[in-house]
C-alpha cells in the first residue's frame, strides 16, 4: 500500500507548510444487511417455480432507444406480464419505466420488480469527456464526482443499474473501444475502476441517487487480435494476471454489484461460457458475490464461436457462472428443457436467480419498486447548472498539451482568431462515442465556447475541409446519425475559404481530428492518421506562417508524426462532452492551464502497435537511439512512441529534483520513503501529475522496463516548490509469478519519480528477504 504525503515547502520564505496525507482509496462497497437480505430472498425463492426463477435471468431491451446489437427484444410487455423478464435496459424516463414496473409488480404472481439498466458510460445527460479523456486528468476525486453526477441523473430518469465502468486495459489504438477505457496501464486503471464504482454505488444503494455498477467486459476484451472488435484474445495467464486483470479485481474489491462477461474468448473458451473465469477466478479466488450478466447476445454468439446450439451454449453459460442473459433469450427458452434432461441442476438455476433477487434487494426495490420514478427529479436533477460546471471542469482537465514549442498558447482574449476545421462549429461530435443517453443538441461547439470565454476576441470561422471525403467511410460512421457531413462545396473551395479567413487573423485555431463514431464499439481502424482531407488542410494552413494551434479531437491515440514536425502547437481534447466548447475556450485563453497526461502511448506509426511504456527489455535491448544491427529494433523508426504514457505539457515548466530514498534497503515488513522536489519554474500557476515508477531488476519472470506504482496530482503556484513523498512497502513490489502466486521477490529495484514514463532511473534500493 503506498502512502502519499505532500510536504509543501515555499522556497521564497524557506518555511515548511504542512504535510497533507492523501488517503489511498479504501472503499469496499455499500453497506448491506446480509441477514435481512437472506431472509427476504429465501422466502421468495421458496415460493418460486422453475419458470419464475428462469424468468429472473432474462434481460431484455424493447428497442426504440439505442440498441447496441443487431437484434432487439419483441413482445416485451407480454413477457413481463408472463414473469419472463428480470430486467430491462434501453428504456428511460419515469413514465415509461413506471408502466413496465407496474406490469412486473401488478401482473405477475409474485410481483418481483425489474432491474432497469443503462449504459451511462461518461455521464447521463450531462456528458463528460470520453473515458480515455477523463482518465488523462489522473484526478480520482474528480472522476468519482463525475460518476456521482451520472448516478444522480440516471436515477432521476428511472435507471437503477449502470453498465459501467468499462475497465478493459488496451494497448491497441486500432481498437475503437480504446476510447471507453482508461488506457494501457493496470495500476492507473485499477485506481480509476475504484473511483468510478464508489461514485456510482456510494455507501448506500437504497438511496435514490446511487445505482448498481457493472464492471466490464470481463475479461481481456481490450486485447483483440489485430485491434479488430470482438476478435479472439489469446494471452498467457502471467500476462493476464499482471497486466490485464487488476482493474476488474479492483472493481470487485470495491464491491461492484455486477460483472459483464465479454464477447471474446479467453484461453479458447468464450468468456460468457468460461467456468474458470466466471467461477474459479471471479468468485472462488476474488470473492465476488454479485451477479454476472452476459454482454449483448453473447450467450447466443457462442454458437458462432463453435460451442454448440442455443441449448448447449445456454447450459454452458449457466454452468460457467453466468446469471443473466442479455437480449438473446437462450436461458428463458432452453434452461427448463436442460433441467429436465439433467444438463443443468435446479441448484444452478436457483443460485443465479438468488443473485438477481439480491441485487433487487440491495436497491430496496422490494420495499418500493417505484422509488426511482419521481417525475419532479427529472427537472431538478438532470443537466443542472452545477452538473454542467463539473462537466466543464472535467473536460478542461482531460486535455493534454502535446506540443508547445511555438508558444502559441494561451491566446490573448482580444486576438483576431481564424477558427478553422470541420470540428470547429460542430455539435454532434462533441459528446463522444458511447453517449446514447445524452443529447448532442445540448453540447457547446468550439466556436460558441471561444466566444463565451473571450467575447472581445474577433473570431471568424471556416470549415476548411470535410472530416473525411470518403463517402463510404462517412456512411460507416453515420450509423447513429450524422457525425460526418460532406459539404456541397468541393475540397478545393473549402480550402480556399479557409485560407482567406486565415489571412486576416493573428492566430489560427484548427479544430481537426476524428468524428466521435470513428472510435467506440465496432469502430476499429487500421489507419491512425488524421484523415487525409484534414491533413491537406493542416499542411496548407501551416504554410501561411501564422501562429497556429491544432485543437485535436479523437477517441484514440493517433499517429501525428507528420503534424508533430510542423510549426504548430497541439492540444489534444478528445471528445469532451456537453461543455466541450467552453472548456476548450477556458484552456485556449489560459483560464485553465492544461494538466492532462496521456494514459496510452501515441505511436509513431501503426506498425509499432502495440507500443506501451511497460514493455520488456528483451535480451537484446540496444544501447542507443536509432538502429543497431542484431538488437531488438526497427530499421525505419525508433522503438519509443511519439508521445509516451504519462506525458503532457503545461503552460508553465516543472523542474524535478533528484529522486531521494530514505534507505537503500527495505525488508518484507518495512517501508522506505521516496521523494523529490518539484518546482514551478515557469510563468503560470499550474498542476502537475507526479509519477512513481519502479523497475524490478532481477526476478523469476521477465519484468517490465518500468511500472507505475503511484502518482499524485499537485498544484504549484508560479515559483513554488513542493516535496512529494511516496512510501513504498513490499506490497507495492508484488507481481504474479509463473505459478500465479502474488509475491515480492528479494533483490534490487530501480525507482524514479518523474513527469512521464520517459526518464532514466537513477536510484536503487534492495528488498531484503
Ligand atoms: C456492449 C456493452 C453494452 C451492451 C448493452 C454491448 O454491445 O459491448 O458494453 O453494455 O451492449 O448496451
XYZ file of C-alpha atoms and ligand atoms in Angstrom:
781
model
C 0.000 0.000 0.000
C 1.580 3.289 -0.983
C 1.025 6.120 1.413
C 1.380 9.509 -0.094
C 2.408 12.694 1.547
C 2.991 16.099 0.174
C 5.151 18.363 2.203
C 4.866 21.774 0.678
C 7.898 23.995 1.007
C 7.580 27.547 -0.059
C 11.115 28.346 -1.153
C 10.538 32.086 -1.106
C 10.045 32.050 2.680
C 12.044 28.889 3.335
C 9.374 27.710 5.704
C 7.649 24.365 5.894
C 3.918 24.446 5.496
C 2.109 21.351 6.201
C 2.061 17.725 5.318
C -1.222 16.650 3.851
C -1.932 12.961 3.869
C -3.580 11.840 0.677
C -5.626 8.800 1.516
C -5.402 5.645 -0.555
C -8.898 4.659 -1.684
C -10.156 2.129 0.832
C -13.740 1.957 -0.403
C -15.090 -1.601 -0.244
C -18.678 -1.058 -1.273
C -22.036 -0.062 0.125
C -23.350 -1.415 3.391
C -25.760 -4.322 3.168
C -27.777 -6.132 5.830
C -26.951 -9.692 4.821
C -29.248 -11.422 7.316
C -32.246 -9.426 6.270
C -31.364 -9.902 2.603
C -31.101 -13.682 3.023
C -34.465 -13.815 4.764
C -36.220 -11.875 2.050
C -34.579 -13.708 -0.834
C -35.001 -17.173 0.710
C -38.652 -16.599 1.366
C -39.168 -15.587 -2.251
C -37.133 -18.444 -3.685
C -39.173 -20.959 -1.688
C -42.286 -19.773 -3.462
C -40.839 -19.606 -6.963
C -41.393 -22.110 -9.752
C -38.583 -23.009 -12.148
C -40.184 -20.792 -14.793
C -40.276 -17.865 -12.408
C -36.655 -18.370 -11.455
C -35.545 -18.601 -15.067
C -37.597 -15.500 -15.834
C -35.431 -13.522 -13.432
C -32.382 -14.395 -15.547
C -33.747 -12.729 -18.639
C -32.675 -9.197 -19.573
C -34.450 -7.545 -22.485
C -34.311 -4.287 -24.400
C -37.501 -3.081 -26.019
C -35.608 -1.088 -28.654
C -36.834 2.276 -29.778
C -33.964 3.807 -27.850
C -30.420 2.942 -28.718
C -29.769 -0.736 -29.184
C -26.163 -1.741 -29.472
C -26.649 -5.102 -31.073
C -28.253 -6.359 -34.214
C -31.449 -7.605 -32.563
C -33.919 -6.105 -30.102
C -36.474 -7.911 -27.975
C -40.074 -8.293 -29.080
C -43.326 -8.654 -27.136
C -41.640 -7.236 -24.095
C -44.859 -6.187 -22.434
C -46.383 -9.677 -22.584
C -43.132 -11.288 -21.485
C -43.010 -9.097 -18.385
C -46.588 -9.973 -17.524
C -45.761 -13.656 -18.030
C -42.972 -13.393 -15.468
C -40.321 -13.997 -18.090
C -38.244 -10.863 -17.513
C -35.855 -9.956 -14.707
C -34.730 -6.628 -16.049
C -34.870 -4.177 -18.915
C -32.434 -1.743 -20.447
C -32.671 0.873 -23.132
C -35.799 2.400 -21.572
C -35.687 5.697 -19.716
C -37.946 8.240 -18.094
C -40.129 7.684 -15.017
C -43.334 7.445 -17.020
C -42.248 4.674 -19.359
C -40.438 2.779 -16.659
C -43.444 3.008 -14.360
C -45.586 1.237 -16.933
C -43.066 -1.593 -17.232
C -42.593 -1.796 -13.477
C -46.352 -1.980 -12.944
C -46.628 -4.965 -15.280
C -43.998 -6.730 -13.204
C -45.405 -5.745 -9.831
C -49.137 -5.991 -10.514
C -49.471 -8.597 -13.220
C -47.085 -11.337 -12.125
C -47.772 -13.837 -9.376
C -45.000 -12.720 -7.042
C -44.785 -9.082 -8.115
C -40.990 -9.005 -8.334
C -39.818 -5.619 -9.643
C -37.463 -5.191 -12.599
C -33.885 -4.033 -12.706
C -33.619 -1.096 -15.089
C -30.223 -0.928 -16.747
C -28.459 1.534 -18.999
C -25.086 2.355 -20.496
C -24.176 5.505 -18.618
C -20.577 5.475 -19.724
C -19.391 9.064 -19.374
C -22.271 10.940 -17.898
C -26.007 10.646 -18.447
C -27.454 13.826 -19.992
C -24.566 15.876 -18.701
C -21.917 14.172 -20.782
C -18.355 14.233 -19.543
C -15.282 13.570 -21.687
C -14.920 10.081 -23.135
C -13.296 7.826 -20.523
C -9.875 7.854 -22.223
C -10.006 11.635 -21.878
C -11.257 11.680 -18.294
C -8.525 9.238 -17.335
C -5.971 11.758 -18.609
C -6.881 14.015 -15.693
C -5.368 11.470 -13.263
C -7.740 13.043 -10.766
C -9.556 10.333 -8.824
C -11.732 12.700 -6.822
C -12.916 14.396 -9.998
C -13.671 11.052 -11.627
C -15.639 9.958 -8.602
C -17.637 13.168 -8.743
C -18.470 12.640 -12.416
C -19.726 9.143 -11.580
C -21.823 10.561 -8.733
C -23.406 13.084 -11.056
C -24.018 10.374 -13.655
C -25.742 8.272 -10.984
C -27.825 11.185 -9.783
C -29.046 11.992 -13.293
C -29.627 8.405 -14.394
C -31.568 7.506 -11.251
C -33.621 10.677 -11.657
C -34.628 9.241 -15.015
C -35.626 5.906 -13.507
C -32.455 3.870 -14.024
C -31.062 1.757 -11.191
C -28.293 -0.275 -12.810
C -25.363 1.020 -14.821
C -23.273 -0.889 -17.362
C -20.116 0.962 -16.334
C -17.184 1.199 -15.540
C -15.513 -0.296 -18.562
C -12.009 -1.094 -17.359
C -10.533 -3.064 -20.245
C -6.820 -2.342 -20.439
C -5.901 -1.708 -24.055
C -2.624 -1.122 -25.837
C -4.127 -1.077 -29.250
C -5.371 2.234 -30.629
C -6.759 0.433 -33.651
C -9.441 -0.960 -31.359
C -12.278 1.564 -31.362
C -13.242 0.915 -27.760
C -9.902 2.185 -26.518
C -11.978 5.396 -26.189
C -14.126 3.820 -23.486
C -11.396 2.716 -21.106
C -8.610 4.198 -19.027
C -5.723 3.334 -21.334
C -2.778 0.981 -21.195
C -1.886 0.652 -17.534
C -3.281 -1.779 -14.984
C -2.328 0.248 -11.908
C -3.878 3.511 -13.069
C -6.842 1.568 -14.458
C -7.378 -0.015 -11.060
C -7.455 3.332 -9.268
C -9.991 4.618 -11.777
C -12.113 1.463 -11.505
C -12.387 2.000 -7.751
C -13.195 5.680 -8.037
C -15.964 5.015 -10.551
C -17.553 2.179 -8.587
C -17.531 4.332 -5.482
C -19.075 7.216 -7.396
C -21.915 5.133 -8.837
C -22.725 2.972 -5.832
C -21.875 5.240 -2.900
C -22.260 3.962 0.641
C -25.933 3.150 0.440
C -27.541 1.568 -2.599
C -31.012 2.139 -1.190
C -30.541 5.883 -1.644
C -32.346 7.123 -4.731
C -29.258 8.789 -6.197
C -26.987 5.733 -6.298
C -27.139 2.744 -8.616
C -25.642 -0.665 -9.184
C -22.407 -0.545 -11.149
C -21.150 -3.175 -13.607
C -17.506 -3.771 -14.295
C -16.956 -4.832 -17.874
C -16.021 -6.521 -20.119
C -14.762 -9.500 -18.195
C -12.242 -10.276 -19.394
C -9.419 -9.102 -21.627
C -11.775 -7.567 -24.187
C -9.243 -4.779 -24.814
C -6.688 -7.128 -26.329
C -8.362 -8.454 -29.500
C -6.054 -9.716 -32.203
C -5.262 -7.037 -34.787
C -7.310 -4.477 -32.855
C -10.498 -5.702 -34.518
C -13.544 -5.527 -32.284
C -14.949 -8.804 -30.924
C -11.880 -10.655 -32.178
C -10.198 -13.523 -30.417
C -7.858 -12.891 -27.477
C -5.004 -15.197 -26.630
C -2.796 -14.357 -23.721
C -0.652 -16.126 -21.140
C -2.003 -16.310 -17.607
C 1.055 -14.456 -16.319
C 0.301 -11.552 -18.647
C -3.386 -11.573 -17.744
C -2.767 -11.531 -14.037
C -0.084 -8.879 -14.102
C -1.270 -6.579 -16.828
C -4.931 -7.035 -17.726
C -6.924 -8.405 -14.786
C -6.061 -5.952 -11.968
C -8.681 -3.287 -12.843
C -11.519 -5.837 -12.823
C -10.265 -7.124 -9.495
C -10.054 -3.580 -8.147
C -13.729 -3.084 -9.033
C -14.611 -6.359 -7.301
C -12.626 -5.293 -4.232
C -14.584 -2.037 -4.296
C -17.820 -4.019 -4.029
C -19.068 -3.691 -7.596
C -22.559 -5.194 -7.790
C -22.306 -6.859 -11.173
C -19.828 -8.042 -13.760
C -20.429 -8.219 -17.511
C -18.838 -11.073 -19.405
C -17.059 -10.157 -22.616
C -17.635 -11.211 -26.222
C -14.163 -12.646 -26.743
C -12.742 -15.990 -25.830
C -10.241 -16.442 -23.029
C -7.963 -19.481 -23.242
C -10.082 -20.721 -26.120
C -13.412 -20.627 -24.282
C -15.738 -17.649 -24.791
C -15.775 -15.564 -21.607
C -19.555 -15.962 -21.343
C -19.195 -19.734 -21.010
C -15.834 -19.818 -19.270
C -16.119 -21.501 -15.891
C -12.520 -20.854 -14.952
C -13.083 -17.137 -15.476
C -16.592 -16.644 -14.090
C -16.437 -19.030 -11.172
C -12.954 -20.175 -10.227
C -11.267 -16.805 -10.646
C -14.086 -14.341 -10.088
C -15.953 -15.988 -7.240
C -13.621 -18.519 -5.667
C -10.388 -16.538 -5.815
C -11.646 -12.951 -5.778
C -14.707 -13.489 -3.620
C -17.171 -11.719 -5.919
C -20.698 -12.048 -4.550
C -22.784 -10.050 -7.016
C -24.259 -11.230 -10.327
C -22.770 -11.770 -13.752
C -24.620 -10.535 -16.826
C -23.714 -11.503 -20.361
C -22.891 -8.902 -22.977
C -25.455 -8.214 -25.693
C -26.436 -11.667 -27.084
C -23.050 -13.054 -26.075
C -24.681 -16.330 -24.951
C -26.110 -16.862 -28.447
C -22.847 -15.729 -30.028
C -21.208 -18.801 -28.581
C -22.996 -20.690 -31.360
C -20.923 -18.793 -33.922
C -17.865 -19.295 -31.737
C -18.399 -23.019 -32.312
C -19.666 -24.117 -28.893
C -22.898 -25.834 -29.948
C -26.558 -24.914 -30.412
C -28.617 -22.498 -28.304
C -29.456 -25.100 -25.695
C -25.807 -26.180 -25.446
C -24.431 -22.665 -25.083
C -27.106 -21.592 -22.603
C -26.355 -24.567 -20.371
C -22.638 -23.921 -20.772
C -23.066 -20.289 -19.689
C -25.182 -21.098 -16.639
C -22.794 -23.796 -15.504
C -19.860 -21.443 -16.030
C -21.375 -18.957 -13.591
C -23.369 -16.574 -15.769
C -26.525 -15.351 -14.049
C -28.307 -13.106 -16.505
C -28.693 -13.406 -20.260
C -28.764 -10.114 -22.152
C -31.245 -9.960 -25.059
C -30.591 -13.394 -26.561
C -33.247 -15.285 -24.544
C -31.294 -18.526 -24.600
C -31.811 -19.015 -20.861
C -35.527 -18.372 -20.900
C -36.144 -20.652 -23.876
C -33.875 -23.601 -23.076
C -32.868 -23.901 -19.417
C -36.014 -25.696 -18.300
C -35.507 -28.293 -21.001
C -31.876 -28.653 -19.970
C -33.001 -29.180 -16.392
C -35.414 -31.898 -17.454
C -32.642 -33.565 -19.429
C -30.252 -33.335 -16.489
C -27.873 -30.954 -18.246
C -28.161 -28.259 -15.591
C -29.270 -28.559 -11.986
C -32.061 -26.812 -10.143
C -29.471 -25.533 -7.751
C -27.616 -23.785 -10.563
C -30.805 -22.046 -11.659
C -31.719 -21.121 -8.093
C -28.257 -19.712 -7.433
C -28.452 -17.445 -10.449
C -31.981 -16.317 -9.532
C -30.834 -15.676 -5.965
C -28.136 -13.303 -7.199
C -30.604 -11.297 -9.265
C -33.029 -11.075 -6.343
C -30.187 -9.987 -4.078
C -29.385 -7.132 -6.428
C -33.021 -6.029 -6.295
C -32.960 -6.275 -2.532
C -29.773 -4.179 -2.336
C -31.507 -1.398 -4.225
C -34.535 -1.521 -1.955
C -36.825 -2.377 -4.859
C -38.875 -4.831 -2.809
C -39.742 -2.065 -0.369
C -40.582 0.394 -3.097
C -40.443 -0.653 -6.763
C -41.204 2.929 -7.821
C -38.529 4.657 -5.783
C -36.619 5.943 -8.831
C -39.743 7.179 -10.543
C -40.202 10.649 -9.149
C -41.062 12.879 -12.102
C -40.015 16.006 -10.227
C -36.437 14.801 -10.171
C -36.152 14.876 -13.962
C -36.302 18.675 -13.930
C -34.453 19.126 -10.685
C -31.558 16.702 -11.033
C -30.688 16.473 -14.723
C -28.427 18.823 -16.684
C -28.287 21.294 -13.843
C -26.014 24.312 -13.810
C -23.800 22.592 -11.245
C -23.537 19.448 -13.324
C -22.614 21.425 -16.406
C -19.996 23.283 -14.387
C -18.497 19.952 -13.350
C -18.542 18.795 -16.981
C -16.658 21.937 -17.992
C -14.108 21.377 -15.261
C -13.676 17.688 -16.123
C -13.291 18.491 -19.809
C -10.609 21.126 -19.264
C -8.723 18.688 -17.028
C -8.816 15.953 -19.649
C -6.938 17.954 -22.274
C -3.316 17.089 -22.974
C -0.919 19.688 -24.311
C 1.182 17.587 -26.676
C 3.370 20.280 -28.231
C 4.072 23.879 -27.293
C 7.351 24.790 -28.983
C 5.663 27.550 -30.987
C 4.381 29.284 -27.851
C 1.000 29.972 -29.386
C -0.975 29.184 -26.257
C -2.552 30.701 -24.298
C -4.103 33.062 -26.815
C -4.868 36.658 -25.958
C -8.581 37.214 -25.322
C -8.640 40.109 -27.752
C -6.867 38.345 -30.613
C -8.125 38.040 -34.170
C -8.684 34.332 -34.484
C -9.300 32.168 -37.525
C -11.136 29.119 -36.237
C -10.839 26.551 -38.974
C -11.748 22.907 -39.319
C -14.691 20.539 -39.614
C -14.889 20.159 -35.837
C -14.793 23.889 -35.152
C -18.505 24.566 -35.312
C -19.986 21.144 -34.834
C -22.259 19.885 -32.091
C -22.882 16.267 -32.952
C -19.317 15.082 -32.350
C -18.815 16.861 -29.034
C -20.426 14.355 -26.609
C -18.275 11.496 -27.869
C -18.828 7.866 -28.590
C -20.988 5.869 -26.224
C -23.144 8.711 -25.030
C -26.539 7.437 -26.169
C -28.243 8.886 -23.107
C -27.010 12.393 -23.866
C -28.410 14.754 -26.471
C -25.795 16.403 -28.641
C -28.064 19.411 -29.048
C -27.075 20.414 -25.524
C -23.380 20.471 -26.439
C -21.335 23.631 -26.825
C -19.404 23.732 -30.110
C -15.888 25.161 -30.155
C -16.909 28.403 -31.884
C -19.571 29.176 -29.292
C -17.230 28.260 -26.437
C -14.446 30.532 -27.676
C -16.927 33.388 -27.975
C -18.268 32.715 -24.474
C -14.828 32.784 -22.903
C -13.394 35.643 -24.953
C -16.246 37.905 -26.028
C -13.758 40.542 -27.161
C -11.860 38.247 -29.494
C -12.621 38.618 -33.182
C -13.340 35.087 -34.322
C -14.022 34.063 -37.906
C -14.883 30.509 -38.770
C -14.358 28.389 -41.864
C -14.896 24.651 -42.199
C -11.797 24.200 -44.361
C -12.279 20.501 -45.020
C -14.638 17.612 -44.513
C -13.854 15.242 -41.674
C -13.381 12.721 -44.470
C -14.022 12.965 -48.181
C -14.663 9.250 -48.465
C -18.427 8.672 -48.834
C -18.245 5.047 -47.750
C -16.352 5.920 -44.567
C -18.907 8.660 -43.868
C -21.691 6.114 -44.227
C -19.958 3.633 -41.911
C -19.518 6.312 -39.281
C -23.018 7.763 -39.546
C -24.937 4.710 -38.338
C -26.310 6.562 -35.276
C -26.948 9.845 -37.109
C -24.806 12.355 -38.977
C -21.345 12.794 -37.480
C -19.623 13.307 -40.814
C -21.270 15.680 -43.249
C -19.659 16.015 -46.625
C -20.154 19.564 -47.894
C -21.651 20.502 -51.235
C -18.597 22.664 -51.819
C -15.559 20.912 -53.254
C -12.495 20.299 -51.050
C -10.688 22.996 -53.060
C -13.428 25.531 -52.353
C -13.431 24.686 -48.648
C -9.677 25.108 -48.518
C -9.694 28.408 -50.413
C -12.253 29.827 -47.988
C -10.167 28.707 -45.015
C -7.007 30.283 -46.381
C -8.895 33.510 -46.896
C -10.110 33.537 -43.312
C -6.616 32.661 -42.067
C -5.062 35.537 -43.955
C -6.772 38.191 -41.845
C -6.121 36.531 -38.488
C -3.418 36.893 -35.827
C -3.644 33.225 -34.998
C -5.157 30.047 -36.425
C -7.038 27.597 -34.236
C -7.550 24.422 -36.262
C -10.221 22.140 -34.814
C -9.470 18.847 -36.501
C -9.409 15.114 -35.914
C -11.747 12.170 -35.887
C -15.517 12.089 -35.713
C -16.764 10.629 -32.467
C -18.034 7.446 -34.102
C -14.652 6.748 -35.643
C -13.954 5.225 -32.248
C -16.192 3.243 -29.934
C -17.880 -0.102 -30.407
C -17.443 -1.767 -33.786
C -15.280 1.181 -34.884
C -11.828 -0.296 -35.218
C -9.423 1.191 -37.761
C -6.202 0.090 -39.389
C -5.109 3.659 -40.066
C -4.343 6.021 -37.198
C -3.630 9.128 -39.248
C -5.734 12.266 -39.148
C -7.965 11.770 -42.203
C -6.237 12.876 -45.399
C -8.857 15.554 -46.170
C -7.777 17.356 -43.000
C -4.075 16.637 -43.384
C -4.173 18.628 -46.613
C -5.857 21.499 -44.771
C -3.358 21.416 -41.916
C -0.381 21.435 -44.299
C -1.741 24.397 -46.222
C -2.594 26.359 -43.088
C 0.858 25.717 -41.648
C 2.379 27.143 -44.838
C 0.741 30.508 -44.131
C 3.352 31.037 -41.397
C 0.683 32.280 -38.994
C 0.899 31.145 -35.371
C -1.252 28.046 -35.239
C -2.588 25.552 -32.772
C -4.211 22.236 -33.562
C -7.139 21.510 -31.287
C -7.173 17.810 -31.911
C -10.164 15.562 -31.284
C -10.130 11.790 -31.241
C -11.225 8.797 -29.247
C -7.885 7.059 -29.608
C -4.169 7.750 -29.770
C -3.444 8.910 -33.320
C -0.354 8.825 -35.468
C 0.514 12.516 -35.767
C 4.175 12.100 -36.691
C 3.744 14.489 -39.616
C 1.875 17.181 -37.662
C 4.416 16.980 -34.835
C 7.046 18.224 -37.326
C 5.009 21.259 -38.346
C 5.407 24.695 -36.737
C 2.217 24.291 -34.729
C 1.265 23.686 -31.123
C -1.033 20.765 -30.395
C -3.716 20.427 -27.733
C -5.435 17.020 -27.566
C -9.050 17.480 -26.455
C -10.609 14.026 -27.164
C -14.394 14.249 -27.466
C -15.016 16.116 -24.317
C -18.735 16.196 -23.678
C -21.553 18.649 -23.300
C -19.273 21.537 -22.260
C -16.568 20.843 -24.857
C -16.508 24.300 -26.435
C -16.455 26.212 -23.165
C -13.695 24.036 -21.738
C -11.640 24.433 -24.903
C -12.111 28.184 -24.522
C -11.004 28.017 -20.889
C -7.761 26.315 -21.864
C -7.026 28.105 -25.126
C -7.341 31.502 -23.427
C -5.447 30.457 -20.309
C -8.229 30.495 -17.701
C -7.154 26.935 -17.015
C -3.596 25.738 -17.516
C -3.716 22.240 -19.058
C -2.578 19.423 -16.790
C -3.683 16.203 -18.519
C -1.215 13.408 -19.136
C -1.624 10.587 -21.628
C -2.759 7.245 -20.288
C -1.991 5.457 -23.547
C 1.132 5.883 -25.668
C 0.829 7.570 -29.057
C 2.662 5.540 -31.711
C 4.985 6.868 -34.393
C 3.110 4.760 -36.884
C 0.551 1.982 -36.873
C 3.227 -0.670 -37.407
C 4.623 -0.020 -33.911
C 1.361 -1.110 -32.276
C 1.328 -2.309 -29.566
C 3.753 0.206 -28.113
C 3.471 0.895 -24.386
C 5.695 2.133 -21.614
C 5.907 -1.100 -19.634
C 7.339 -3.189 -22.471
C 10.016 -5.685 -21.553
C 13.638 -5.071 -22.450
C 14.174 -8.325 -24.437
C 17.590 -9.975 -24.338
C 18.831 -7.505 -26.957
C 17.654 -4.122 -25.847
C 20.098 -1.859 -27.661
C 22.093 0.876 -26.047
C 21.315 3.964 -28.091
C 18.599 5.685 -30.116
C 18.338 4.721 -33.757
C 19.169 1.499 -35.497
C 21.629 -1.101 -34.195
C 22.093 -4.393 -36.012
C 21.116 -7.516 -34.061
C 19.285 -5.505 -31.437
C 15.530 -5.517 -30.899
C 14.873 -2.505 -33.138
C 13.226 -1.381 -36.346
C 15.080 -0.324 -39.479
C 12.738 2.596 -40.021
C 11.637 4.096 -36.682
C 12.752 4.227 -33.066
C 11.212 1.848 -30.560
C 9.852 4.671 -28.461
C 6.374 6.034 -29.105
C 5.907 9.563 -30.393
C 4.321 10.579 -27.084
C 4.746 8.246 -24.120
C 2.407 7.183 -21.343
C 2.261 9.818 -18.629
C 3.286 12.624 -20.987
C 1.637 16.023 -21.154
C 2.885 19.611 -21.071
C 1.720 22.696 -19.222
C 1.880 26.414 -19.993
C 4.384 26.568 -17.166
C 7.529 24.479 -16.595
C 8.095 21.977 -13.803
C 11.570 21.098 -12.714
C 12.128 17.798 -10.921
C 14.906 17.359 -8.377
C 16.739 14.071 -7.932
C 14.730 11.114 -6.612
C 15.770 10.596 -2.989
C 15.291 7.426 -0.976
C 15.210 7.217 2.809
C 17.126 3.947 2.797
C 18.811 1.709 0.275
C 17.337 -1.314 1.955
C 13.853 -2.408 2.735
C 12.665 -5.644 4.301
C 9.461 -7.564 3.742
C 7.613 -5.835 6.562
C 9.190 -2.398 6.386
C 8.964 0.531 4.063
C 11.004 3.341 2.596
C 10.194 6.868 1.602
C 10.916 8.059 -1.890
C 10.745 11.772 -2.542
C 11.624 14.588 -4.846
C 11.156 18.306 -5.058
C 9.090 19.682 -7.888
C 9.415 23.376 -8.692
C 7.244 25.501 -10.912
C 9.889 27.482 -12.788
C 7.643 28.921 -15.473
C 5.308 31.864 -15.761
C 1.964 30.357 -14.785
C 0.412 28.606 -11.818
C -0.182 25.012 -12.747
C -0.966 21.432 -11.831
C 1.330 18.507 -12.299
C 0.867 14.739 -12.190
C 3.913 13.422 -10.355
C 4.520 9.761 -11.195
C 6.348 6.989 -9.334
C 7.879 4.126 -11.292
C 9.940 1.085 -10.386
C 11.942 -1.462 -12.295
C 12.414 -4.858 -10.707
C 15.951 -5.660 -11.825
C 16.060 -9.373 -11.117
C 13.121 -11.687 -10.755
C 11.774 -15.095 -11.654
C 9.767 -13.877 -14.657
C 10.942 -11.157 -17.026
C 9.974 -7.762 -15.608
C 8.599 -4.713 -17.409
C 11.144 -1.943 -18.044
C 9.067 0.378 -15.937
C 5.997 0.011 -13.807
C 3.832 2.766 -12.411
C 3.148 2.196 -8.715
C 1.950 5.600 -7.568
C 1.080 9.149 -8.581
C -0.045 12.411 -7.071
C -1.586 15.415 -8.717
C -0.269 18.584 -7.132
C -0.768 22.225 -7.816
C 2.094 24.703 -7.716
C 1.947 28.442 -7.888
C 4.450 30.185 -10.111
C 7.825 29.954 -8.344
C 6.587 27.463 -5.754
C 8.268 24.159 -4.824
C 6.834 21.106 -3.155
C 8.406 17.983 -1.851
C 6.407 14.993 -2.988
C 6.792 11.809 -0.994
C 5.712 8.240 -1.552
C 6.059 5.392 0.897
C 6.885 2.052 -0.671
C 6.448 -1.291 1.067
C 6.942 -4.859 -0.197
C 3.237 -4.906 -1.050
C 3.895 -2.415 -3.861
C 6.602 -4.621 -5.320
C 4.440 -7.681 -5.761
C 3.631 -9.405 -9.023
C 2.207 -12.752 -10.127
C 4.969 -15.318 -10.689
C 4.731 -18.229 -13.080
C 2.739 -20.228 -10.507
C 0.394 -17.217 -10.287
C 1.383 -16.541 -6.690
C 1.344 -12.867 -5.779
C 4.835 -12.295 -4.419
C 7.584 -9.745 -3.908
C 10.968 -11.232 -4.659
C 14.091 -10.010 -2.880
C 16.623 -8.141 -4.988
C 17.421 -4.752 -6.463
C 14.795 -2.313 -7.649
C 15.292 0.919 -9.518
C 12.940 3.708 -8.559
C 12.193 7.101 -10.040
C 9.784 9.994 -9.642
C 9.154 11.646 -12.971
C 6.801 13.805 -15.053
C 6.186 10.952 -17.540
C 7.279 7.383 -18.216
C 10.116 8.695 -20.393
C 13.033 9.095 -17.977
C 16.164 7.287 -16.803
C 16.252 5.695 -13.361
C 18.980 6.948 -11.050
C 18.136 5.464 -7.622
C 18.209 1.869 -6.455
C 17.127 0.017 -3.334
C 17.302 -3.560 -2.280
C 14.445 -5.674 -0.985
C 15.817 -7.976 1.716
C 14.456 -11.430 2.465
C -21.601 -3.565 -25.358
C -21.712 -3.339 -23.862
C -23.035 -2.708 -23.520
C -24.158 -3.550 -24.089
C -25.523 -3.002 -23.770
C -22.817 -4.209 -25.939
O -22.789 -4.210 -27.332
O -20.455 -4.344 -25.621
O -20.648 -2.543 -23.426
O -23.141 -2.544 -22.143
O -24.009 -3.617 -25.489
O -25.791 -1.850 -24.457
